[in-house]
Amino acid sequence: MEHTDIVNAIYQASVNIQLWSSTLCAVVDYVGATAGNIVYQAPDGKSSFLIPGRMREDLNDLYLQHYAGNPYARAFEKIQPDHVAIGNELIDDAAVRQTAYYADICAPQNIYNQLFVPHASLHERGGIGGVALFLSKTQDAENAQAARKLLQLTPHLSRSIELSLLVGSIRHEASLLQRLLEALPDAAMLLDDQGEIVLLNSAAEDILRRGDGLSINRHERMALPSISSSSKALTHAIRQAIEIAGGSAAQLHGAVQILRPSGLPPYLAQVTPLPPNSFVAWDSADSGARVLLQIVDAESRATGQAEQLRSIFSLTAAETKVAVLVGCGFSVPETARMLALSPNTVKTHTARLLSKTGVRSQAAFARLMASVPARPGRP
């Protein structure tokens, strides 16, 4: 590859870490080396990593576990970032060739000498990190020329590694944001400044999939039944939150009820404006989220709580179904209608519920169930 091709490959790897191994192989060939890697050796060893380029995979873990403190690494700790160091000029290489490190790591990979360029962000974490290229004994005769070629690529390698670290950090934050949404006890979604959904948790996916009061239309925007007065109320609340997130002094109303055509208890929606990001790169992680919409599904929560009671008090499946509706405050006739049972059957199940759980009234049972945490949602 020509110099320009190598530089292009280096910057392509900055946004796609999967390309680094092949890019390192290209750098190795361009410089005139036998192999290379991007390595970070953390002080505690726990966050160390190694991205290989034409190295033996079976030796990488061995290196990180047992030989990270080898003589070359200790010598390279003193080198300033973005400077190219020639290993055998810094150590007693004849003595190193008598060590277990050389026998286990270097000799099997035909490594006679090393070139190393420390990277500032990795070097400043208390450990040592950067780009290492390995020379065979034959290649070592031209180590000065190899060092000059590596020095030409150093500014590009340095910028690209820095970009990779930044992209990795942003992707980690995006993953963390999803995990935070999943950790919320109720359905939750993030909306952008147009009211469109940019991220949601699995509980919210379940609600939208059921389409009982909330659904998604073909444009991936949140939709509500046009016949429901809750549609206008929720839309208005979302618009207010977007305005507040943009700096408006508008007042935000409280929670909004969303009626459900099924007749189940309405959803309770809470809209929270999110402030603009002070760190521009975060926009690529949260996709411009400006509103947090949380939806409390009393029926779904009651189902989880009833399942917990079923496990604790050995309720039957039929008793558990009745427990869900009784816990939501439905009367015997309403419960009978919704479960397609006779009122007498519902009364029988209710009486057994009260007996098994040790309470004396439906109201007391509802309070008991409300005190029981629901089962955690999907990971």
mmCIF file of C-alpha atoms in Angstrom:
data_model
loop_
_atom_site.group_PDB
_atom_site.id
_atom_site.type_symbol
_atom_site.label_atom_id
_atom_site.label_comp_id
_atom_site.label_asym_id
_atom_site.label_seq_id
_atom_site.Cartn_x
_atom_site.Cartn_y
_atom_site.Cartn_z
ATOM 1 C CA MET A 1 0.000 0.000 0.000
ATOM 2 C CA GLU A 2 1.103 3.554 -0.734
ATOM 3 C CA HIS A 3 1.495 6.153 2.020
ATOM 4 C CA THR A 4 -1.860 7.774 1.183
ATOM 5 C CA ASP A 5 -3.625 4.405 1.262
ATOM 6 C CA ILE A 6 -2.109 3.627 4.653
ATOM 7 C CA VAL A 7 -3.251 6.975 6.066
ATOM 8 C CA ASN A 8 -6.787 6.442 4.728
ATOM 9 C CA ALA A 9 -6.890 2.987 6.314
ATOM 10 C CA ILE A 10 -5.713 4.401 9.644
ATOM 11 C CA TYR A 11 -8.552 6.928 9.778
ATOM 12 C CA GLN A 12 -11.133 4.352 8.688
ATOM 13 C CA ALA A 13 -10.075 2.230 11.661
ATOM 14 C CA SER A 14 -10.712 5.151 14.014
ATOM 15 C CA VAL A 15 -14.488 4.714 13.668
ATOM 16 C CA ASN A 16 -14.503 0.935 13.187
ATOM 17 C CA ILE A 17 -12.326 -0.835 15.708
ATOM 18 C CA GLN A 18 -12.743 -4.111 13.801
ATOM 19 C CA LEU A 19 -10.480 -2.668 11.083
ATOM 20 C CA TRP A 20 -7.512 -2.059 13.368
ATOM 21 C CA SER A 21 -5.976 -5.528 13.003
ATOM 22 C CA SER A 22 -5.900 -5.361 9.200
ATOM 23 C CA THR A 23 -4.730 -1.738 9.351
ATOM 24 C CA LEU A 24 -1.868 -2.711 11.642
ATOM 25 C CA CYS A 25 -0.868 -5.407 9.156
ATOM 26 C CA ALA A 26 -0.708 -2.749 6.440
ATOM 27 C CA VAL A 27 1.403 -0.508 8.683
ATOM 28 C CA VAL A 28 3.686 -3.451 9.477
ATOM 29 C CA ASP A 29 4.281 -4.099 5.765
ATOM 30 C CA TYR A 30 4.766 -0.409 4.964
ATOM 31 C CA VAL A 31 7.351 0.102 7.714
ATOM 32 C CA GLY A 32 9.139 -3.202 7.073
ATOM 33 C CA ALA A 33 8.317 -5.113 10.249
ATOM 34 C CA THR A 34 7.089 -8.625 10.987
ATOM 35 C CA ALA A 35 4.100 -7.879 13.280
ATOM 36 C CA GLY A 36 2.618 -5.163 15.469
ATOM 37 C CA ASN A 37 -0.035 -4.243 17.982
ATOM 38 C CA ILE A 38 -1.827 -1.482 19.807
ATOM 39 C CA VAL A 39 -1.367 -2.230 23.468
ATOM 40 C CA TYR A 40 -2.347 -0.762 26.819
ATOM 41 C CA GLN A 41 -0.838 -2.222 29.966
ATOM 42 C CA ALA A 42 -2.808 -0.910 32.939
ATOM 43 C CA PRO A 43 -1.150 -0.580 36.356
ATOM 44 C CA ASP A 44 -3.614 -3.077 37.854
ATOM 45 C CA GLY A 45 -3.683 -5.251 34.730
ATOM 46 C CA LYS A 46 -7.489 -5.479 34.771
ATOM 47 C CA SER A 47 -8.188 -2.961 32.003
ATOM 48 C CA SER A 48 -5.239 -3.916 29.797
ATOM 49 C CA PHE A 49 -5.913 -4.695 26.161
ATOM 50 C CA LEU A 50 -4.038 -5.694 23.040
ATOM 51 C CA ILE A 51 -5.117 -5.323 19.404
ATOM 52 C CA PRO A 52 -2.849 -7.585 17.332
ATOM 53 C CA GLY A 53 -1.615 -7.200 13.808
ATOM 54 C CA ARG A 54 -0.212 -10.481 12.464
ATOM 55 C CA MET A 55 0.669 -11.796 15.908
ATOM 56 C CA ARG A 56 0.047 -15.253 17.322
ATOM 57 C CA GLU A 57 -3.290 -15.114 19.104
ATOM 58 C CA ASP A 58 -2.359 -17.931 21.477
ATOM 59 C CA LEU A 59 0.458 -15.787 22.896
ATOM 60 C CA ASN A 60 -1.446 -12.533 23.433
ATOM 61 C CA ASP A 61 -3.135 -13.545 26.700
ATOM 62 C CA LEU A 62 0.101 -15.099 27.918
ATOM 63 C CA TYR A 63 1.859 -11.792 27.279
ATOM 64 C CA LEU A 64 -0.737 -9.693 29.148
ATOM 65 C CA GLN A 65 -0.942 -12.100 32.068
ATOM 66 C CA HIS A 66 2.740 -12.800 32.666
ATOM 67 C CA TYR A 67 5.031 -10.563 30.634
ATOM 68 C CA ALA A 68 3.502 -7.050 30.593
ATOM 69 C CA GLY A 69 6.378 -5.866 32.800
ATOM 70 C CA ASN A 70 9.111 -7.020 30.420
ATOM 71 C CA PRO A 71 12.359 -5.017 29.945
ATOM 72 C CA TYR A 72 11.137 -3.350 26.735
ATOM 73 C CA ALA A 73 7.934 -2.122 28.431
ATOM 74 C CA ARG A 74 9.873 -0.695 31.377
ATOM 75 C CA ALA A 75 12.227 1.125 29.031
ATOM 76 C CA PHE A 76 9.385 2.510 26.919
ATOM 77 C CA GLU A 77 7.753 4.061 30.007
ATOM 78 C CA LYS A 78 10.373 6.826 29.825
ATOM 79 C CA ILE A 79 9.687 7.708 26.168
ATOM 80 C CA GLN A 80 7.617 10.814 25.434
ATOM 81 C CA PRO A 81 4.325 10.332 23.532
ATOM 82 C CA ASP A 82 4.514 10.441 19.732
ATOM 83 C CA HIS A 83 8.258 9.731 19.726
ATOM 84 C CA VAL A 84 9.570 6.547 18.112
ATOM 85 C CA ALA A 85 11.808 4.437 20.334
ATOM 86 C CA ILE A 86 14.067 1.596 19.124
ATOM 87 C CA GLY A 87 13.973 -1.008 21.863
ATOM 88 C CA ASN A 88 17.421 -2.536 21.613
ATOM 89 C CA GLU A 89 19.006 0.906 21.954
ATOM 90 C CA LEU A 90 17.446 1.242 25.426
ATOM 91 C CA ILE A 91 18.103 -2.154 26.989
ATOM 92 C CA ASP A 92 20.680 -4.912 27.194
ATOM 93 C CA ASP A 93 19.182 -6.974 24.393
ATOM 94 C CA ALA A 94 21.697 -9.805 24.807
ATOM 95 C CA ALA A 95 20.540 -10.270 28.394
ATOM 96 C CA VAL A 96 16.869 -10.135 27.370
ATOM 97 C CA ARG A 97 17.418 -12.998 24.927
ATOM 98 C CA GLN A 98 18.275 -15.189 27.896
ATOM 99 C CA THR A 99 14.924 -14.593 29.652
ATOM 100 C CA ALA A 100 11.695 -16.595 29.734
ATOM 101 C CA TYR A 101 9.939 -13.588 28.180
ATOM 102 C CA TYR A 102 12.092 -13.847 25.071
ATOM 103 C CA ALA A 103 11.728 -17.630 24.897
ATOM 104 C CA ASP A 104 7.936 -17.586 25.339
ATOM 105 C CA ILE A 105 6.927 -14.454 23.430
ATOM 106 C CA CYS A 106 9.668 -13.144 21.152
ATOM 107 C CA ALA A 107 11.403 -16.233 19.755
ATOM 108 C CA PRO A 108 8.195 -18.018 18.633
ATOM 109 C CA GLN A 109 7.190 -14.885 16.684
ATOM 110 C CA ASN A 110 10.623 -14.108 15.229
ATOM 111 C CA ILE A 111 10.871 -10.847 17.226
ATOM 112 C CA TYR A 112 14.437 -9.551 17.556
ATOM 113 C CA ASN A 113 13.795 -5.826 18.139
ATOM 114 C CA GLN A 114 10.852 -3.492 18.802
ATOM 115 C CA LEU A 115 9.765 -0.036 17.711
ATOM 116 C CA PHE A 116 7.368 1.736 20.039
ATOM 117 C CA VAL A 117 5.335 4.962 19.866
ATOM 118 C CA PRO A 118 3.651 5.866 23.177
ATOM 119 C CA HIS A 119 0.154 7.356 22.884
ATOM 120 C CA ALA A 120 -0.570 10.285 25.209
ATOM 121 C CA SER A 121 -4.047 9.265 26.403
ATOM 122 C CA LEU A 122 -2.923 5.709 27.157
ATOM 123 C CA HIS A 123 0.470 6.723 28.544
ATOM 124 C CA GLU A 124 -1.084 9.188 31.005
ATOM 125 C CA ARG A 125 -3.355 6.637 32.724
ATOM 126 C CA GLY A 126 -0.555 5.392 34.921
ATOM 127 C CA GLY A 127 0.291 2.483 32.655
ATOM 128 C CA ILE A 128 1.891 2.323 29.265
ATOM 129 C CA GLY A 129 0.215 2.195 25.884
ATOM 130 C CA GLY A 130 0.769 2.898 22.242
ATOM 131 C CA VAL A 131 1.770 1.288 18.957
ATOM 132 C CA ALA A 132 4.459 -1.413 18.903
ATOM 133 C CA LEU A 133 6.030 -2.882 15.767
ATOM 134 C CA PHE A 134 8.292 -5.934 15.886
ATOM 135 C CA LEU A 135 11.367 -6.541 13.742
ATOM 136 C CA SER A 136 13.053 -9.805 12.865
ATOM 137 C CA LYS A 137 16.829 -10.058 13.026
ATOM 138 C CA THR A 138 17.042 -9.502 9.265
ATOM 139 C CA GLN A 139 14.710 -6.496 9.390
ATOM 140 C CA ASP A 140 16.632 -5.025 12.314
ATOM 141 C CA ALA A 141 19.472 -4.155 9.954
ATOM 142 C CA GLU A 142 17.184 -1.411 8.592
ATOM 143 C CA ASN A 143 15.677 -0.353 11.915
ATOM 144 C CA ALA A 144 16.558 3.327 11.451
ATOM 145 C CA GLN A 145 14.691 3.439 8.134
ATOM 146 C CA ALA A 146 11.740 1.586 9.693
ATOM 147 C CA ALA A 147 11.693 4.093 12.554
ATOM 148 C CA ARG A 148 11.596 7.009 10.081
ATOM 149 C CA LYS A 149 8.645 5.476 8.218
ATOM 150 C CA LEU A 150 6.804 4.869 11.476
ATOM 151 C CA LEU A 151 7.490 8.470 12.515
ATOM 152 C CA GLN A 152 5.786 9.671 9.302
ATOM 153 C CA LEU A 153 2.647 7.764 10.292
ATOM 154 C CA THR A 154 2.775 8.682 13.968
ATOM 155 C CA PRO A 155 0.600 11.856 13.832
ATOM 156 C CA HIS A 156 -2.108 9.926 11.972
ATOM 157 C CA LEU A 157 -1.905 6.912 14.290
ATOM 158 C CA SER A 158 -2.087 9.200 17.315
ATOM 159 C CA ARG A 159 -5.181 11.067 16.065
ATOM 160 C CA SER A 160 -6.880 7.870 14.960
ATOM 161 C CA ILE A 161 -6.344 6.082 18.276
ATOM 162 C CA GLU A 162 -7.688 9.147 20.078
ATOM 163 C CA LEU A 163 -10.774 9.081 17.848
ATOM 164 C CA SER A 164 -11.219 5.364 18.533
ATOM 165 C CA LEU A 165 -11.132 5.997 22.271
ATOM 166 C CA LEU A 166 -13.687 8.785 21.913
ATOM 167 C CA VAL A 167 -16.012 6.710 19.702
ATOM 168 C CA GLY A 168 -15.726 3.792 22.110
ATOM 169 C CA SER A 169 -16.579 6.075 25.022
ATOM 170 C CA ILE A 170 -19.654 7.447 23.227
ATOM 171 C CA ARG A 171 -20.859 3.973 22.328
ATOM 172 C CA HIS A 172 -20.344 2.898 25.921
ATOM 173 C CA GLU A 173 -22.421 5.854 27.124
ATOM 174 C CA ALA A 174 -25.191 4.953 24.665
ATOM 175 C CA SER A 175 -25.182 1.396 25.980
ATOM 176 C CA LEU A 176 -25.209 2.708 29.536
ATOM 177 C CA LEU A 177 -28.214 4.904 28.719
ATOM 178 C CA GLN A 178 -30.120 1.869 27.440
ATOM 179 C CA ARG A 179 -29.245 -0.045 30.601
ATOM 180 C CA LEU A 180 -30.452 2.875 32.723
ATOM 181 C CA LEU A 181 -33.792 2.870 30.901
ATOM 182 C CA GLU A 182 -34.104 -0.878 31.454
ATOM 183 C CA ALA A 183 -33.413 -0.381 35.159
ATOM 184 C CA LEU A 184 -36.414 1.932 35.566
ATOM 185 C CA PRO A 185 -39.380 0.178 37.199
ATOM 186 C CA ASP A 186 -41.845 1.284 34.508
ATOM 187 C CA ALA A 187 -42.001 1.754 30.757
ATOM 188 C CA ALA A 188 -39.809 4.635 29.618
ATOM 189 C CA MET A 189 -38.827 6.246 26.340
ATOM 190 C CA LEU A 190 -36.743 9.203 25.187
ATOM 191 C CA LEU A 191 -38.179 11.654 22.665
ATOM 192 C CA ASP A 192 -36.341 14.171 20.507
ATOM 193 C CA ASP A 193 -37.284 17.805 19.873
ATOM 194 C CA GLN A 194 -39.853 16.664 17.306
ATOM 195 C CA GLY A 195 -41.567 14.291 19.726
ATOM 196 C CA GLU A 196 -40.200 11.214 17.966
ATOM 197 C CA ILE A 197 -38.975 8.200 19.917
ATOM 198 C CA VAL A 198 -35.198 7.785 19.898
ATOM 199 C CA LEU A 199 -34.766 5.148 22.625
ATOM 200 C CA LEU A 200 -37.091 2.997 24.733
ATOM 201 C CA ASN A 201 -36.913 0.123 27.165
ATOM 202 C CA SER A 202 -38.434 -3.316 26.801
ATOM 203 C CA ALA A 203 -41.431 -2.442 29.008
ATOM 204 C CA ALA A 204 -42.288 0.434 26.654
ATOM 205 C CA GLU A 205 -41.906 -1.884 23.665
ATOM 206 C CA ASP A 206 -44.445 -4.243 25.237
ATOM 207 C CA ILE A 207 -46.962 -1.427 25.771
ATOM 208 C CA LEU A 208 -46.617 -0.154 22.217
ATOM 209 C CA ARG A 209 -46.876 -3.672 20.822
ATOM 210 C CA ARG A 210 -50.199 -4.221 22.602
ATOM 211 C CA GLY A 211 -51.619 -1.000 21.129
ATOM 212 C CA ASP A 212 -54.034 -0.576 24.022
ATOM 213 C CA GLY A 213 -54.055 3.239 24.261
ATOM 214 C CA LEU A 214 -50.525 3.762 22.912
ATOM 215 C CA SER A 215 -49.099 2.568 19.620
ATOM 216 C CA ILE A 216 -46.566 3.383 16.903
ATOM 217 C CA ASN A 217 -47.591 4.463 13.455
ATOM 218 C CA ARG A 218 -45.701 3.821 10.226
ATOM 219 C CA HIS A 219 -43.610 6.974 10.672
ATOM 220 C CA GLU A 220 -42.282 5.621 13.984
ATOM 221 C CA ARG A 221 -43.966 8.423 15.891
ATOM 222 C CA MET A 222 -46.004 7.901 19.006
ATOM 223 C CA ALA A 223 -49.723 7.741 18.280
ATOM 224 C CA LEU A 224 -52.819 7.750 20.473
ATOM 225 C CA PRO A 225 -56.439 6.900 19.651
ATOM 226 C CA SER A 226 -58.014 10.029 18.181
ATOM 227 C CA ILE A 227 -61.217 9.363 20.105
ATOM 228 C CA SER A 228 -59.433 9.653 23.452
ATOM 229 C CA SER A 229 -59.225 12.995 25.218
ATOM 230 C CA SER A 230 -55.939 11.765 26.686
ATOM 231 C CA SER A 231 -54.387 12.076 23.221
ATOM 232 C CA LYS A 232 -54.530 15.868 23.250
ATOM 233 C CA ALA A 233 -53.464 16.044 26.892
ATOM 234 C CA LEU A 234 -50.353 13.910 26.367
ATOM 235 C CA THR A 235 -49.424 15.651 23.103
ATOM 236 C CA HIS A 236 -49.735 19.006 24.862
ATOM 237 C CA ALA A 237 -47.602 17.812 27.776
ATOM 238 C CA ILE A 238 -44.883 16.565 25.403
ATOM 239 C CA ARG A 239 -44.859 19.882 23.517
ATOM 240 C CA GLN A 240 -44.543 21.765 26.788
ATOM 241 C CA ALA A 241 -41.634 19.565 27.862
ATOM 242 C CA ILE A 242 -39.875 20.119 24.518
ATOM 243 C CA GLU A 243 -40.260 23.877 24.920
ATOM 244 C CA ILE A 244 -38.895 23.761 28.455
ATOM 245 C CA ALA A 245 -35.957 21.606 27.303
ATOM 246 C CA GLY A 246 -35.231 24.302 24.733
ATOM 247 C CA GLY A 247 -35.106 27.028 27.356
ATOM 248 C CA SER A 248 -38.729 28.181 27.507
ATOM 249 C CA ALA A 249 -40.173 29.284 30.831
ATOM 250 C CA ALA A 250 -43.426 27.405 30.214
ATOM 251 C CA GLN A 251 -44.986 25.539 33.112
ATOM 252 C CA LEU A 252 -45.229 21.784 32.909
ATOM 253 C CA HIS A 253 -48.457 20.064 33.902
ATOM 254 C CA GLY A 254 -48.444 16.947 36.044
ATOM 255 C CA ALA A 255 -49.068 13.357 35.043
ATOM 256 C CA VAL A 256 -51.525 12.545 32.234
ATOM 257 C CA GLN A 257 -53.979 9.667 32.153
ATOM 258 C CA ILE A 258 -54.106 7.584 28.964
ATOM 259 C CA LEU A 259 -57.386 5.715 28.625
ATOM 260 C CA ARG A 260 -57.287 2.134 27.354
ATOM 261 C CA PRO A 261 -59.926 0.736 24.976
ATOM 262 C CA SER A 262 -59.639 -2.649 26.721
ATOM 263 C CA GLY A 263 -61.176 -1.201 29.875
ATOM 264 C CA LEU A 264 -58.067 -1.962 31.916
ATOM 265 C CA PRO A 265 -56.830 0.728 34.314
ATOM 266 C CA PRO A 266 -55.512 3.742 32.389
ATOM 267 C CA TYR A 267 -51.823 4.328 31.919
ATOM 268 C CA LEU A 268 -50.295 7.173 33.896
ATOM 269 C CA ALA A 269 -47.810 9.164 31.801
ATOM 270 C CA GLN A 270 -45.175 11.433 33.330
ATOM 271 C CA VAL A 271 -43.270 13.789 30.995
ATOM 272 C CA THR A 272 -39.894 15.203 32.061
ATOM 273 C CA PRO A 273 -37.880 17.738 30.003
ATOM 274 C CA LEU A 274 -34.158 17.041 29.634
ATOM 275 C CA PRO A 275 -31.621 19.877 29.472
ATOM 276 C CA PRO A 276 -29.482 20.362 26.343
ATOM 277 C CA ASN A 277 -26.130 18.616 26.381
ATOM 278 C CA SER A 278 -23.113 20.642 27.344
ATOM 279 C CA PHE A 279 -20.869 18.072 25.628
ATOM 280 C CA VAL A 280 -21.537 18.080 21.901
ATOM 281 C CA ALA A 281 -20.320 14.512 21.337
ATOM 282 C CA TRP A 282 -23.042 13.222 23.690
ATOM 283 C CA ASP A 283 -25.621 14.133 21.021
ATOM 284 C CA SER A 284 -24.420 11.182 19.001
ATOM 285 C CA ALA A 285 -25.069 8.918 21.977
ATOM 286 C CA ASP A 286 -28.528 10.063 23.005
ATOM 287 C CA SER A 287 -29.682 10.935 19.446
ATOM 288 C CA GLY A 288 -30.873 14.342 20.587
ATOM 289 C CA ALA A 289 -33.171 13.107 23.368
ATOM 290 C CA ARG A 290 -34.935 16.043 24.994
ATOM 291 C CA VAL A 291 -37.886 14.469 26.812
ATOM 292 C CA LEU A 292 -38.212 11.463 29.104
ATOM 293 C CA LEU A 293 -41.663 9.878 28.954
ATOM 294 C CA GLN A 294 -42.440 7.374 31.707
ATOM 295 C CA ILE A 295 -45.594 5.270 31.578
ATOM 296 C CA VAL A 296 -46.976 3.542 34.638
ATOM 297 C CA ASP A 297 -48.980 0.458 33.717
ATOM 298 C CA ALA A 298 -50.891 -0.431 36.862
ATOM 299 C CA GLU A 299 -52.200 -3.663 35.321
ATOM 300 C CA SER A 300 -48.737 -4.854 34.246
ATOM 301 C CA ARG A 301 -47.215 -3.932 37.587
ATOM 302 C CA ALA A 302 -50.110 -5.680 39.347
ATOM 303 C CA THR A 303 -49.456 -8.780 37.239
ATOM 304 C CA GLY A 304 -45.847 -8.881 38.378
ATOM 305 C CA GLN A 305 -46.853 -8.326 41.980
ATOM 306 C CA ALA A 306 -49.518 -11.026 41.745
ATOM 307 C CA GLU A 307 -46.907 -13.438 40.379
ATOM 308 C CA GLN A 308 -44.779 -12.711 43.413
ATOM 309 C CA LEU A 309 -47.741 -13.416 45.694
ATOM 310 C CA ARG A 310 -48.437 -16.592 43.738
ATOM 311 C CA SER A 311 -44.939 -17.796 44.543
ATOM 312 C CA ILE A 312 -45.082 -16.739 48.196
ATOM 313 C CA PHE A 313 -48.603 -17.995 49.052
ATOM 314 C CA SER A 314 -48.934 -20.857 46.535
ATOM 315 C CA LEU A 315 -51.836 -19.269 44.656
ATOM 316 C CA THR A 316 -53.404 -21.151 41.769
ATOM 317 C CA ALA A 317 -53.326 -19.745 38.241
ATOM 318 C CA ALA A 318 -57.024 -18.812 38.492
ATOM 319 C CA GLU A 319 -56.514 -17.108 41.853
ATOM 320 C CA THR A 320 -53.576 -15.176 40.443
ATOM 321 C CA LYS A 321 -55.697 -13.800 37.562
ATOM 322 C CA VAL A 322 -58.314 -12.648 40.051
ATOM 323 C CA ALA A 323 -55.574 -11.187 42.264
ATOM 324 C CA VAL A 324 -54.390 -8.933 39.421
ATOM 325 C CA LEU A 325 -57.800 -7.313 38.994
ATOM 326 C CA VAL A 326 -58.677 -7.200 42.679
ATOM 327 C CA GLY A 327 -55.305 -5.582 43.327
ATOM 328 C CA CYS A 328 -56.151 -2.951 40.703
ATOM 329 C CA GLY A 329 -59.373 -2.126 42.568
ATOM 330 C CA PHE A 330 -61.934 -3.814 40.324
ATOM 331 C CA SER A 331 -65.161 -5.011 41.931
ATOM 332 C CA VAL A 332 -66.400 -8.596 41.817
ATOM 333 C CA PRO A 333 -68.856 -7.940 38.921
ATOM 334 C CA GLU A 334 -66.153 -6.092 36.929
ATOM 335 C CA THR A 335 -63.640 -8.868 37.539
ATOM 336 C CA ALA A 336 -66.194 -11.508 36.542
ATOM 337 C CA ARG A 337 -66.952 -9.685 33.297
ATOM 338 C CA MET A 338 -63.297 -9.172 32.358
ATOM 339 C CA LEU A 339 -62.363 -12.808 33.070
ATOM 340 C CA ALA A 340 -65.580 -14.245 31.603
ATOM 341 C CA LEU A 341 -66.400 -15.932 34.914
ATOM 342 C CA SER A 342 -69.507 -15.987 37.051
ATOM 343 C CA PRO A 343 -69.617 -13.603 40.039
ATOM 344 C CA ASN A 344 -69.865 -16.588 42.390
ATOM 345 C CA THR A 345 -66.662 -18.087 40.964
ATOM 346 C CA VAL A 346 -64.865 -14.771 41.438
ATOM 347 C CA LYS A 347 -66.174 -14.566 45.019
ATOM 348 C CA THR A 348 -64.826 -18.058 45.690
ATOM 349 C CA HIS A 349 -61.391 -17.195 44.296
ATOM 350 C CA THR A 350 -61.371 -13.923 46.238
ATOM 351 C CA ALA A 351 -62.230 -15.665 49.488
ATOM 352 C CA ARG A 352 -59.372 -18.108 48.951
ATOM 353 C CA LEU A 353 -57.027 -15.204 48.197
ATOM 354 C CA LEU A 354 -57.905 -13.510 51.460
ATOM 355 C CA SER A 355 -57.543 -16.758 53.400
ATOM 356 C CA LYS A 356 -54.153 -17.660 51.918
ATOM 357 C CA THR A 357 -52.684 -14.183 52.365
ATOM 358 C CA GLY A 358 -54.149 -13.617 55.837
ATOM 359 C CA VAL A 359 -56.066 -10.394 55.109
ATOM 360 C CA ARG A 360 -59.746 -9.692 55.751
ATOM 361 C CA SER A 361 -60.888 -7.462 52.883
ATOM 362 C CA GLN A 362 -60.251 -6.723 49.215
ATOM 363 C CA ALA A 363 -58.906 -3.304 50.184
ATOM 364 C CA ALA A 364 -56.433 -4.903 52.574
ATOM 365 C CA PHE A 365 -55.404 -7.358 49.841
ATOM 366 C CA ALA A 366 -54.855 -4.465 47.400
ATOM 367 C CA ARG A 367 -52.614 -2.762 49.978
ATOM 368 C CA LEU A 368 -50.686 -5.999 50.484
ATOM 369 C CA MET A 369 -50.117 -6.463 46.770
ATOM 370 C CA ALA A 370 -49.038 -2.830 46.337
ATOM 371 C CA SER A 371 -46.340 -3.403 48.953
ATOM 372 C CA VAL A 372 -44.834 -6.321 47.033
ATOM 373 C CA PRO A 373 -42.181 -5.433 44.423
ATOM 374 C CA ALA A 374 -42.949 -6.680 40.920
ATOM 375 C CA ARG A 375 -40.603 -9.130 39.281
ATOM 376 C CA PRO A 376 -37.762 -7.350 37.436
ATOM 377 C CA GLY A 377 -38.267 -6.887 33.714
ATOM 378 C CA ARG A 378 -36.241 -8.428 30.899
ATOM 379 C CA PRO A 379 -32.520 -7.630 30.926
#
